[in-house]
Coordinates of C-alpha atoms and ligand atoms in Angstrom, one line a residue:
X1 CA -20.0 -12.6 15.6
X2 CA -18.4 -14.8 18.2
X3 CA -20.0 -13.5 21.5
X4 CA -17.3 -15.4 23.5
X5 CA -14.6 -13.1 22.3
X6 CA -12.7 -11.6 25.3
X7 CA -12.9 -7.9 24.3
X8 CA -11.2 -6.4 27.3
X9 CA -7.6 -7.1 28.1
X10 CA -6.7 -8.4 31.5
X11 CA -3.3 -6.9 32.5
X12 CA -2.7 -9.8 34.9
X13 CA -2.6 -12.1 31.9
X14 CA 0.5 -10.3 30.5
X15 CA 3.8 -12.1 30.8
X16 CA 5.8 -8.9 30.7
X17 CA 9.6 -9.3 30.9
X18 CA 9.2 -13.1 31.6
X19 CA 7.7 -13.7 28.1
X20 CA 9.8 -15.7 25.7
X21 CA 12.9 -16.2 27.8
X22 CA 16.4 -16.5 26.3
X23 CA 17.4 -20.1 26.3
X24 CA 20.3 -20.8 28.7
X25 CA 18.9 -24.1 29.9
X26 CA 17.9 -22.4 33.2
X27 CA 14.7 -20.3 33.1
X28 CA 15.3 -18.6 36.5
X29 CA 18.8 -17.6 35.4
X30 CA 17.4 -16.3 32.1
X31 CA 14.9 -14.1 33.9
X32 CA 17.4 -12.9 36.5
X33 CA 19.9 -11.9 33.7
X34 CA 17.2 -10.2 31.7
X35 CA 16.0 -8.2 34.7
X36 CA 19.6 -7.3 35.5
X37 CA 20.3 -6.0 32.0
X38 CA 16.9 -4.2 31.9
X39 CA 17.9 -2.5 35.2
X40 CA 21.0 -1.1 33.4
X41 CA 18.5 1.0 31.5
X42 CA 17.3 2.5 34.8
X43 CA 14.0 0.7 35.1
X44 CA 12.6 0.2 38.6
X45 CA 11.3 -3.1 40.0
X46 CA 7.9 -1.6 39.9
X47 CA 8.2 -0.9 36.1
X48 CA 9.6 -4.3 35.3
X49 CA 6.6 -6.1 36.9
X50 CA 4.3 -4.5 34.4
X51 CA 3.0 -6.2 31.2
X52 CA 4.7 -4.8 28.1
X53 CA 3.4 -3.0 25.0
X54 CA 6.1 -3.2 22.3
X55 CA 6.2 -0.3 19.9
X56 CA 7.4 -1.2 16.4
X57 CA 9.3 2.1 15.5
X58 CA 10.2 3.1 12.0
X59 CA 11.7 6.5 12.3
X60 CA 14.6 6.9 9.9
X61 CA 16.7 9.7 8.4
X62 CA 15.8 8.1 5.1
X63 CA 12.1 8.4 5.7
X64 CA 10.7 12.0 5.5
X65 CA 7.1 10.7 5.8
X66 CA 7.9 9.6 9.4
X67 CA 9.4 12.9 10.5
X68 CA 6.7 13.3 13.2
X69 CA 7.4 9.9 14.8
X70 CA 9.5 11.2 17.8
X71 CA 6.5 13.2 18.9
X72 CA 4.0 10.4 18.1
X73 CA 6.1 7.9 20.0
X74 CA 5.9 10.1 23.2
X75 CA 2.1 10.1 22.9
X76 CA 1.9 6.4 22.4
X77 CA 4.1 5.8 25.5
X78 CA 1.9 8.2 27.5
X79 CA -1.2 6.2 26.5
X80 CA 0.5 2.9 27.5
X81 CA 1.8 4.2 30.8
X82 CA -1.4 5.8 31.8
X83 CA -3.2 2.5 31.2
X84 CA -0.8 0.5 33.5
X85 CA 1.7 -1.2 31.1
X86 CA 5.3 -0.6 30.2
X87 CA 5.9 0.8 26.7
X88 CA 9.1 -0.4 25.0
X89 CA 9.9 0.9 21.6
X90 CA 12.2 -1.1 19.3
X91 CA 13.5 -0.4 15.8
X92 CA 12.6 -2.3 12.7
X93 CA 13.4 -1.7 9.1
X94 CA 12.0 1.5 7.7
X95 CA 11.3 2.0 4.0
X96 CA 11.2 5.6 2.7
X97 CA 9.7 5.4 -0.7
X98 CA 12.1 7.6 -2.7
X99 CA 15.3 6.6 -1.0
X100 CA 15.5 3.0 -2.0
X101 CA 17.0 1.4 -5.1
X102 CA 15.9 -0.4 -7.2
X103 CA 12.5 0.1 -5.5
X104 CA 11.1 -0.1 -1.9
X105 CA 8.9 -3.0 -3.1
X106 CA 11.9 -5.3 -3.1
X107 CA 12.3 -4.7 0.7
X108 CA 8.7 -4.9 1.8
X109 CA 9.0 -8.6 2.5
X110 CA 12.3 -8.1 4.3
X111 CA 10.7 -5.5 6.6
X112 CA 7.7 -7.8 7.2
X113 CA 10.0 -10.6 8.2
X114 CA 11.9 -8.3 10.6
X115 CA 8.6 -7.1 12.1
X116 CA 7.3 -10.7 12.5
X117 CA 10.4 -12.1 14.1
X118 CA 11.1 -9.1 16.4
X119 CA 7.5 -9.2 17.7
X120 CA 7.7 -12.9 18.3
X121 CA 11.2 -13.0 19.7
X122 CA 11.0 -10.1 22.2
X123 CA 9.0 -10.0 25.4
X124 CA 5.9 -8.1 24.6
X125 CA 2.2 -8.8 25.3
X126 CA 0.8 -6.5 22.6
X127 CA 2.3 -4.2 20.0
X128 CA 1.7 -0.8 18.4
X129 CA 2.8 -0.7 14.8
X130 CA 4.0 2.7 13.8
X131 CA 4.2 3.2 10.0
X132 CA 2.9 5.3 7.2
X133 CA 5.0 5.5 4.0
X134 CA 3.8 3.2 1.2
X135 CA 5.4 -0.1 2.0
X136 CA 5.6 0.2 5.8
X137 CA 1.9 -0.3 6.6
X138 CA 1.6 -3.5 4.5
X139 CA 4.9 -4.8 5.9
X140 CA 3.8 -4.1 9.5
X141 CA 0.4 -5.7 9.0
X142 CA 1.9 -8.7 7.2
X143 CA 4.5 -9.2 10.0
X144 CA 1.9 -8.7 12.8
X145 CA -0.6 -11.1 11.1
X146 CA 2.1 -13.8 11.0
X147 CA 3.4 -13.0 14.6
X148 CA -0.1 -13.4 16.0
X149 CA 0.1 -11.1 19.0
X150 CA -2.6 -8.4 19.6
X151 CA -1.6 -5.3 17.5
X152 CA -2.7 -1.8 16.8
X153 CA -1.8 0.0 13.6
X154 CA -0.9 3.7 14.0
X155 CA -0.2 5.6 10.8
X156 CA 1.8 8.8 10.4
X157 CA -1.1 10.7 8.8
X158 CA -1.1 12.7 5.5
X159 CA 1.0 15.8 4.7
X160 CA -0.6 19.2 4.4
X161 CA -0.6 20.9 1.0
X162 CA 1.9 23.6 -0.1
X163 CA 1.2 26.8 -2.2
X164 CA 2.5 27.8 -5.6
X165 CA 1.2 30.8 -7.6
X166 CA -2.1 30.7 -5.9
X167 CA -2.8 27.0 -6.2
X168 CA -2.4 24.2 -3.7
X169 CA 0.2 21.6 -4.3
X170 CA 0.4 18.1 -2.8
X171 CA 2.8 15.2 -3.3
X172 CA 2.7 13.5 -5.5
X173 CA 0.0 13.9 -8.1
X174 CA 1.1 17.5 -8.6
X175 CA 4.8 16.3 -8.8
X176 CA 3.9 14.3 -11.9
X177 CA 1.6 17.0 -13.3
X178 CA 4.3 19.7 -13.1
X179 CA 7.0 17.2 -14.4
X180 CA 4.8 16.4 -17.4
X181 CA 4.4 20.2 -18.1
X182 CA 8.2 20.7 -17.7
X183 CA 8.8 17.8 -20.2
X184 CA 6.4 19.4 -22.7
X185 CA 8.2 22.8 -22.4
X186 CA 5.2 24.4 -20.6
X187 CA 7.1 25.0 -17.4
X188 CA 10.6 26.5 -17.1
X189 CA 13.6 25.1 -15.3
X190 CA 13.4 28.0 -12.8
X191 CA 9.8 27.2 -12.0
X192 CA 10.2 23.4 -11.7
X193 CA 13.0 24.1 -9.2
X194 CA 10.6 26.4 -7.3
X195 CA 7.9 23.7 -7.3
X196 CA 10.4 21.1 -6.1
X197 CA 10.4 22.9 -2.7
X198 CA 6.6 23.3 -2.5
X199 CA 5.3 19.8 -3.1
X200 CA 6.1 18.2 0.2
X201 CA 6.0 20.8 2.9
X202 CA 5.2 19.0 6.2
X203 CA 5.8 15.7 7.8
X204 CA 3.4 12.9 6.9
X205 CA 2.6 10.7 3.9
X206 CA 1.6 11.9 0.4
X207 CA -1.3 14.3 0.4
X208 CA -3.5 12.6 -2.1
X209 CA -5.2 9.2 -2.4
X210 CA -2.0 7.4 -3.1
X211 CA -0.7 4.1 -1.7
X212 CA 0.0 5.4 1.8
X213 CA -3.5 7.0 2.2
X214 CA -5.2 4.0 0.7
X215 CA -3.3 1.6 3.0
X216 CA -4.2 3.7 6.0
X217 CA -7.9 3.5 5.1
X218 CA -7.6 -0.2 4.5
X219 CA -5.9 -0.8 7.9
X220 CA -8.8 1.0 9.6
X221 CA -11.4 -0.8 7.5
X222 CA -9.8 -4.1 8.3
X223 CA -10.3 -3.2 12.0
X224 CA -6.5 -3.0 12.7
X225 CA -6.4 0.8 13.5
X226 CA -8.3 3.0 15.9
X227 CA -11.7 4.0 14.3
X228 CA -11.4 7.5 12.9
X229 CA -7.6 7.6 12.9
X230 CA -6.6 6.9 9.3
X231 CA -6.9 10.3 7.7
X232 CA -6.0 12.7 10.5
X233 CA -3.2 15.0 9.1
X234 CA 0.3 14.3 10.5
X235 CA 0.6 17.7 12.0
X236 CA -2.9 17.9 13.6
X237 CA -3.1 17.6 17.4
X238 CA -5.8 14.9 16.9
X239 CA -3.0 12.8 15.5
X240 CA -1.2 12.9 18.8
X241 CA -4.5 12.1 20.7
X242 CA -4.9 9.1 18.3
X243 CA -1.4 8.0 19.2
X244 CA -2.1 8.2 22.9
X245 CA -5.3 6.3 22.5
X246 CA -3.6 3.7 20.3
X247 CA -1.1 3.1 23.2
X248 CA -4.0 2.8 25.6
X249 CA -5.9 0.4 23.3
X250 CA -2.8 -1.8 22.9
X251 CA -2.7 -2.0 26.7
X252 CA -6.4 -3.0 26.8
X253 CA -5.6 -5.7 24.3
X254 CA -3.2 -7.5 26.6
X255 CA -4.7 -10.9 27.5
X256 CA -7.4 -10.4 24.9
X257 CA -8.0 -12.9 22.1
X258 CA -8.3 -10.1 19.5
X259 CA -5.3 -11.2 17.6
X260 CA -4.9 -10.2 13.9
X261 CA -6.4 -13.5 12.7
X262 CA -9.7 -12.6 14.5
X263 CA -9.7 -9.1 12.9
X264 CA -8.5 -9.8 9.4
X265 CA -11.0 -12.2 8.0
X266 CA -12.6 -13.0 4.6
X267 CA -15.3 -10.6 5.5
X268 CA -13.1 -7.7 6.6
X269 CA -10.9 -8.2 3.5
X270 CA -14.0 -7.9 1.3
X271 CA -15.0 -4.7 3.2
X272 CA -11.5 -3.3 2.6
X273 CA -11.7 -4.1 -1.1
X274 CA -15.0 -2.2 -1.2
X275 CA -13.4 0.8 0.4
X276 CA -10.4 0.6 -1.9
X277 CA -12.9 0.7 -4.9
X278 CA -15.1 3.4 -3.4
X279 CA -12.1 5.7 -2.7
X280 CA -10.5 4.8 -6.1
X281 CA -7.4 3.9 -4.2
X282 CA -4.0 2.9 -5.3
X283 CA -3.4 -0.1 -7.6
X284 CA -0.5 -1.0 -5.2
X285 CA -3.1 -1.6 -2.5
X286 CA -4.4 -4.6 -4.4
X287 CA -1.0 -6.2 -4.1
X288 CA -0.5 -5.3 -0.5
X289 CA -4.0 -6.4 0.6
X290 CA -3.5 -9.7 -1.2
X291 CA -0.2 -10.2 0.7
X292 CA -1.7 -9.3 4.1
X293 CA -4.7 -11.6 3.5
X294 CA -2.4 -14.3 2.2
X295 CA -0.6 -14.3 5.6
X296 CA -3.8 -15.6 7.0
X297 CA -4.7 -18.0 4.2
X298 CA -7.3 -15.7 2.6
X299 CA -7.3 -15.5 -1.2
X300 CA -8.4 -12.5 -3.3
X301 CA -9.6 -13.8 -6.7
X302 CA -10.0 -11.7 -9.8
X303 CA -13.6 -12.5 -10.5
X304 CA -14.7 -11.6 -7.0
X305 CA -12.7 -8.4 -7.3
X306 CA -14.5 -7.4 -10.5
X307 CA -17.9 -8.3 -9.1
X308 CA -17.2 -5.9 -6.1
X309 CA -15.9 -3.3 -8.6
X310 CA -19.1 -3.4 -10.7
X311 CA -21.2 -3.0 -7.5
X312 CA -19.2 -0.2 -5.8
X313 CA -19.3 3.4 -7.0
X314 CA -16.4 5.8 -6.8
X315 CA -17.4 8.3 -4.1
X316 CA -14.3 10.3 -3.2
X317 CA -13.3 13.4 -5.0
X318 CA -9.6 13.3 -4.3
X319 CA -6.5 13.5 -6.5
X320 CA -5.4 11.7 -8.6
X321 CA -9.0 11.0 -9.7
X322 CA -10.6 14.2 -8.5
X323 CA -9.6 17.7 -7.2
X324 CA -9.0 17.5 -3.5
X325 CA -6.4 16.4 -0.9
X326 CA -6.3 14.2 2.2
X327 CA -6.7 17.2 4.5
X328 CA -10.0 18.0 2.8
X329 CA -11.0 14.3 3.1
X330 CA -10.4 14.4 6.8
X331 CA -12.5 17.5 7.3
X332 CA -15.2 16.1 5.0
X333 CA -15.9 13.1 7.2
X334 CA -13.0 10.8 6.3
X335 CA -13.4 7.0 6.3
X336 CA -16.5 7.2 8.4
X337 CA -18.3 9.1 5.6
X338 CA -17.3 6.4 3.0
X339 CA -18.3 3.5 5.3
X340 CA -21.7 5.1 5.9
X341 CA -22.2 5.7 2.2
X342 CA -21.6 2.1 1.3
X343 CA -22.8 0.5 4.6
X344 CA -25.4 -1.7 2.9
X345 CA -22.6 -3.3 0.9
X346 CA -20.4 -4.0 3.9
X347 CA -20.4 -6.9 6.3
X348 CA -21.5 -5.4 9.7
X349 CA -20.3 -8.2 11.8
X350 CA -16.5 -7.7 11.3
X351 CA -14.6 -6.8 14.4
X352 CA -12.2 -4.0 15.1
X353 CA -9.4 -4.2 17.7
X354 CA -11.7 -2.1 19.9
X355 CA -13.9 -5.2 20.2
X356 CA -16.7 -3.3 18.5
X357 CA -18.3 -4.6 15.3
X358 CA -18.5 -2.4 12.2
X359 CA -22.3 -2.4 12.6
X360 CA -22.0 -1.1 16.1
X361 CA -19.6 1.6 15.0
X362 CA -21.9 2.8 12.3
X363 CA -25.0 2.7 14.5
X364 CA -23.6 5.6 16.5
X365 CA -24.8 9.1 15.6
X366 CA -22.4 11.1 13.5
X367 CA -20.6 13.9 15.4
X368 CA -20.2 16.0 12.3
X369 CA -22.1 16.2 9.0
X370 CA -20.4 14.6 5.9
X371 CA -19.3 17.1 3.2
X372 CA -20.8 15.6 0.1
X373 CA -18.8 17.7 -2.3
X374 CA -15.8 15.6 -1.3
X375 CA -17.5 12.3 -0.2
X376 CA -20.3 11.8 -2.6
X377 CA -23.5 9.8 -2.0
X378 CA -24.2 6.5 -3.8
X379 CA -27.0 8.4 -5.6
X380 CA -24.6 11.0 -6.9
X381 CA -21.2 9.2 -7.3
X382 CA -18.1 10.4 -9.1
X383 CA -18.5 7.2 -11.1
X384 CA -21.1 4.5 -10.8
X385 CA -18.5 1.8 -11.1
X386 CA -15.5 1.0 -8.9
X387 CA -12.2 2.7 -9.4
X388 CA -10.1 -0.4 -10.3
X389 CA -10.7 -3.5 -12.4
X390 CA -8.8 -6.6 -13.1
X391 CA -8.2 -7.6 -16.7
X392 CA -7.6 -11.0 -18.3
X393 CA -6.8 -12.1 -21.8
X394 CA -4.1 -13.5 -24.0
X395 CA -1.7 -10.9 -22.9
X396 CA -2.4 -11.5 -19.2
X397 CA -3.8 -15.0 -18.6
X398 CA -3.4 -14.6 -14.8
X399 CA -4.6 -11.0 -14.7
X400 CA -3.6 -7.4 -14.8
X401 CA -4.9 -4.2 -13.1
X402 CA -6.4 -1.0 -14.6
X403 CA -7.2 2.0 -12.5
X404 CA -10.4 2.7 -14.5
X405 CA -11.2 5.9 -12.6
X406 CA -7.8 7.4 -13.5
X407 CA -8.0 6.5 -17.2
X408 CA -9.0 8.6 -20.1
X409 CA -12.6 7.6 -21.1
X410 CA -11.9 7.5 -24.8
X411 CA -9.1 5.0 -24.3
X412 CA -11.0 2.5 -22.2
X413 CA -12.0 0.7 -25.4
X414 CA -8.9 0.9 -27.6
X415 CA -7.0 -1.1 -30.2
X416 CA -3.5 0.1 -31.2
X417 CA -0.1 -0.8 -32.5
X418 CA 2.4 -1.9 -29.9
X419 CA 5.6 0.1 -29.4
X420 CA 7.8 -2.1 -27.2
X421 CA 10.6 -1.3 -24.8
X422 CA 12.5 -4.4 -23.6
X423 CA 13.6 -3.0 -20.3
X424 CA 13.7 0.2 -18.2
X425 CA 17.1 1.1 -19.7
X426 CA 15.7 0.6 -23.2
X427 CA 12.8 2.9 -22.2
X428 CA 15.0 5.7 -20.9
X429 CA 17.3 5.4 -23.9
X430 CA 14.7 5.7 -26.6
X431 CA 11.4 7.2 -25.3
X432 CA 12.5 10.8 -26.1
X433 CA 14.4 9.9 -29.3
X434 CA 13.0 12.3 -32.0
X435 CA 13.3 9.4 -34.5
X436 CA 11.2 7.0 -32.4
X437 CA 8.4 5.6 -34.6
X438 CA 5.4 6.4 -32.4
X439 CA 2.1 8.2 -32.6
X440 CA -0.7 9.0 -30.1
X441 CA -2.8 6.0 -31.0
X442 CA -0.1 3.5 -30.3
X443 CA 0.2 1.3 -27.2
X444 CA 3.4 1.7 -25.2
X445 CA 4.6 -1.7 -23.8
X446 CA 7.3 -2.1 -21.2
X447 CA 8.8 -5.6 -20.6
X448 CA 10.9 -6.9 -17.8
X449 CA 9.8 -4.7 -15.0
X450 CA 7.8 -7.3 -12.9
X451 CA 8.6 -8.7 -9.5
X452 CA 10.9 -11.4 -10.9
X453 CA 12.9 -8.9 -13.1
X454 CA 16.2 -7.3 -12.2
X455 CA 14.3 -4.1 -11.3
X456 CA 12.0 -5.9 -8.9
X457 CA 8.7 -4.3 -9.9
X458 CA 9.3 -0.5 -9.6
X459 CA 6.7 2.1 -10.0
X460 CA 7.6 2.5 -13.7
X461 CA 4.3 1.6 -15.2
X462 CA 3.5 5.3 -15.7
X463 CA 5.6 5.3 -18.9
X464 CA 6.2 8.9 -19.9
X465 CA 4.5 10.2 -23.0
X466 CA 7.3 10.5 -25.6
X467 CA 8.5 14.1 -25.6
X468 CA 7.6 14.8 -29.2
X469 CA 4.0 13.6 -28.6
X470 CA 3.8 15.6 -25.4
X471 CA 4.9 18.7 -27.2
X472 CA 2.0 18.0 -29.7
X473 CA -0.5 17.9 -26.8
X474 CA -0.8 14.2 -26.3
X475 CA -1.8 13.8 -22.6
X476 CA -2.5 10.1 -22.4
X477 CA -1.8 6.8 -24.2
X478 CA -2.5 3.2 -23.3
X479 CA 0.5 1.9 -21.5
X480 CA 1.1 -1.7 -20.5
X481 CA 3.7 -3.3 -18.3
X482 CA 4.3 -5.9 -15.5
X483 CA 5.5 -3.0 -13.3
X484 CA 3.5 -1.1 -10.7
X485 CA 2.4 2.6 -10.7
X486 CA 2.5 5.1 -8.0
X487 CA -0.9 5.5 -6.4
X488 CA -0.6 9.2 -7.1
X489 CA -0.4 8.8 -10.9
X490 CA -3.1 8.8 -13.5
X491 CA -3.6 7.7 -17.1
X492 CA -4.8 4.6 -19.1
X493 CA -2.3 2.3 -17.6
X494 CA -2.4 -1.5 -17.4
X495 CA -0.2 -2.8 -14.7
X496 CA 0.9 -6.0 -12.9
X497 CA 0.6 -8.1 -16.1
X498 CA 0.9 -11.7 -14.9
X499 CA 2.7 -14.0 -15.7
X500 CA 5.4 -11.3 -16.1
X501 CA 7.8 -11.1 -19.0
X502 CA 11.0 -12.1 -17.0
X503 CA 9.5 -15.6 -16.5
X504 CA 8.3 -15.9 -20.1
X505 CA 4.8 -14.6 -19.9
X506 CA 3.0 -13.5 -23.1
X507 CA 4.2 -9.9 -22.4
X508 CA 7.7 -11.1 -23.3
X509 CA 6.5 -12.2 -26.7
X510 CA 5.1 -8.8 -27.8
X511 CA 6.9 -7.2 -30.7
X512 CA 6.7 -3.6 -32.0
X513 CA 4.0 -3.6 -34.7
X514 CA 1.7 -6.2 -33.0
X515 CA -1.9 -5.1 -32.3
X516 CA -3.2 -5.0 -28.8
X517 CA -6.8 -4.6 -27.7
X518 CA -7.9 -3.2 -24.4
X519 CA -11.6 -3.4 -23.4
X520 CA -12.6 -2.1 -19.9
X521 CA -16.2 -3.2 -20.6
X522 CA -15.1 -6.8 -21.2
X523 CA -12.3 -6.6 -18.6
X524 CA -9.9 -7.9 -21.2
X525 CA -6.4 -7.2 -22.6
X526 CA -5.5 -9.2 -25.7
X527 CA -2.4 -9.6 -27.9
X528 CA -3.8 -10.0 -31.4
X529 CA -1.2 -12.4 -32.6
X530 CA -2.1 -15.9 -33.7
X531 CA -1.0 -18.9 -31.7
X532 CA 1.4 -20.4 -34.2
X533 CA 3.4 -17.2 -34.2
X534 CA 3.3 -17.0 -30.4
X535 CA 4.6 -20.6 -30.3
X536 CA 7.5 -19.7 -32.7
X537 CA 8.4 -16.6 -30.6
X538 CA 8.2 -18.6 -27.4
X539 CA 10.7 -21.2 -28.7
X540 CA 13.2 -18.4 -29.2
X541 CA 12.7 -16.7 -25.9
X542 CA 15.7 -16.2 -23.7
X543 CA 14.8 -16.0 -19.9
X544 CA 15.7 -12.6 -18.4
X545 CA 15.0 -13.3 -14.7
X546 CA 18.4 -12.6 -13.0
X547 CA 20.2 -15.1 -10.8
X548 CA 21.4 -13.7 -7.5
X549 CA 24.4 -15.3 -5.8
X550 CA 24.0 -14.2 -2.2
X551 CA 22.2 -12.4 0.6
X552 CA 18.7 -11.0 0.6
X553 CA 18.7 -10.8 -3.3
X554 CA 19.2 -14.6 -3.4
X555 CA 16.3 -15.2 -1.0
X556 CA 14.1 -12.7 -3.0
X557 CA 14.9 -14.5 -6.3
X558 CA 14.1 -17.9 -5.0
X559 CA 10.9 -17.1 -3.2
X560 CA 9.1 -14.1 -4.8
X561 CA 5.5 -14.8 -5.8
X562 CA 3.7 -13.1 -8.8
X563 CA 1.7 -9.9 -8.4
X564 CA -1.5 -12.0 -8.4
X565 CA -0.3 -13.5 -5.1
X566 CA 0.7 -10.2 -3.6
X567 CA 4.4 -10.5 -4.3
X568 CA 4.9 -12.2 -1.0
X569 CA 7.6 -14.9 -0.5
X570 CA 6.2 -18.4 -1.0
X571 CA 7.4 -19.6 2.5
X572 CA 5.6 -16.7 4.3
X573 CA 2.1 -17.3 3.2
X574 CA -0.2 -19.1 5.6
X575 CA -0.2 -22.5 4.0
X576 CA 3.6 -22.7 4.3
X577 CA 4.0 -21.0 7.6
X578 CA 4.2 -23.3 10.6
X579 CA 6.2 -21.4 13.3
Ligands
FES601 FE1 6.1 8.3 1.8 FE2 4.5 9.1 -0.5 S1 6.7 9.1 -0.2 S2 3.9 8.2 1.4

């Protein structure tokens, strides 16, 4: 640890309103004009002399998960004001997972650019990042990492569960479970309509260990959020206290050198990967963490990931892998419980924005005992191996991801006949066709759903079990695609196949009837077709990556990197960023 780090902010070092002046060729005029316009908002001279904490604000009528933000914002402001700075909220893009087409993933980088530029262009000495829904936390962290000002991540917190016929329901593992039962005829239309109103019953992010929960834990493990804040439910009074303290902390960071590049390091990224594996977090988090790390020139390579996976047990008994919800995880000891369980595998010298090292944090006595029915010990894990693994092979030369912990044990070593769908449209047109030639041992393959495809890598990797097989009781099949999967889903599902089919990867060459072999033990995924036949097919391949003529879609098409590089834009990663 660098002992020279200035842990405590000095408010006199803040530039406040005089930071980053508008260029009129006359600095005094620019400040005079800025102060004049700020006064039109009713600020006093006294207020305008203070250093400024910006608040990246992502409330939106299209983002149910951020419904608690008006109240949280007031608490953040209270914390900033009480600590001697001026809080100024500003809007940035908000991404509500289910309200965006073709997928929120297409807009994560847009949001990150908005965040980076607005933090850099506006006069603020530090910033609180308010996010929560799946893509917002990575976009905020990516933007803040590139902007380089001291930043504090504050998440919305998870939803509470609803009730239905005596059982608890939480978005969105139970959404999928009930939808699967409805498709197989086990649940009536009347009941599915009833369930629709009971899955997401409070503000906050999805109630299971999905992408939002995983990213909240990753943000705290990286050191970018207040210790203990990641899992506090959205509606809990402690969430408001965490917001107030986040505002105070952002004020203390003014003048400090605890910028994101001091916090997000090779070591803290490895710690975050360990936590991702121990909580059996979302596969999406691998892409997002790769993109966040990439903003600071830190690579995540497949072999290191698999080594960490083989050394890190799954400890957390939460849906979709286990039985419980985020509210239970919070009460059981939350991230602190996980960090303590795997402390000997973590780098203790990583810093948090509080200025404290992880080792210093974990040396403090626990205020509450850990509930080991929900956060298990290393001696009594849910699974002795990590929840996710990377696969390589002739079908995915640059890698693919399998959520091992959410897969059916009997399918982890499997060879089967491919049944291929060439696009999402083809999938939806044929998957429930009673004449579809498919059986439960087959391998369902979806092409053209990766980041470079027209659909921009949606969460479509959870291919539905064909209706006629579902009706026969088939619950899981090996499913392979270059798409993503919701962190709340489960099954033996191989995702993020790279290179993707839209750019001519081997996935594009699979034909119905080919044999495919998955081996979780060997971490391999192979297309069992000989090279001469592959060469013949490759020669006849027609590229499917679309060409966009204008706007953001054009930028996206020109700059999108593969899943193995976090799906960032090539000009935003550290090596290509100069501003
Ligand atoms: Fe926002 Fe799940 S829809 S976190």
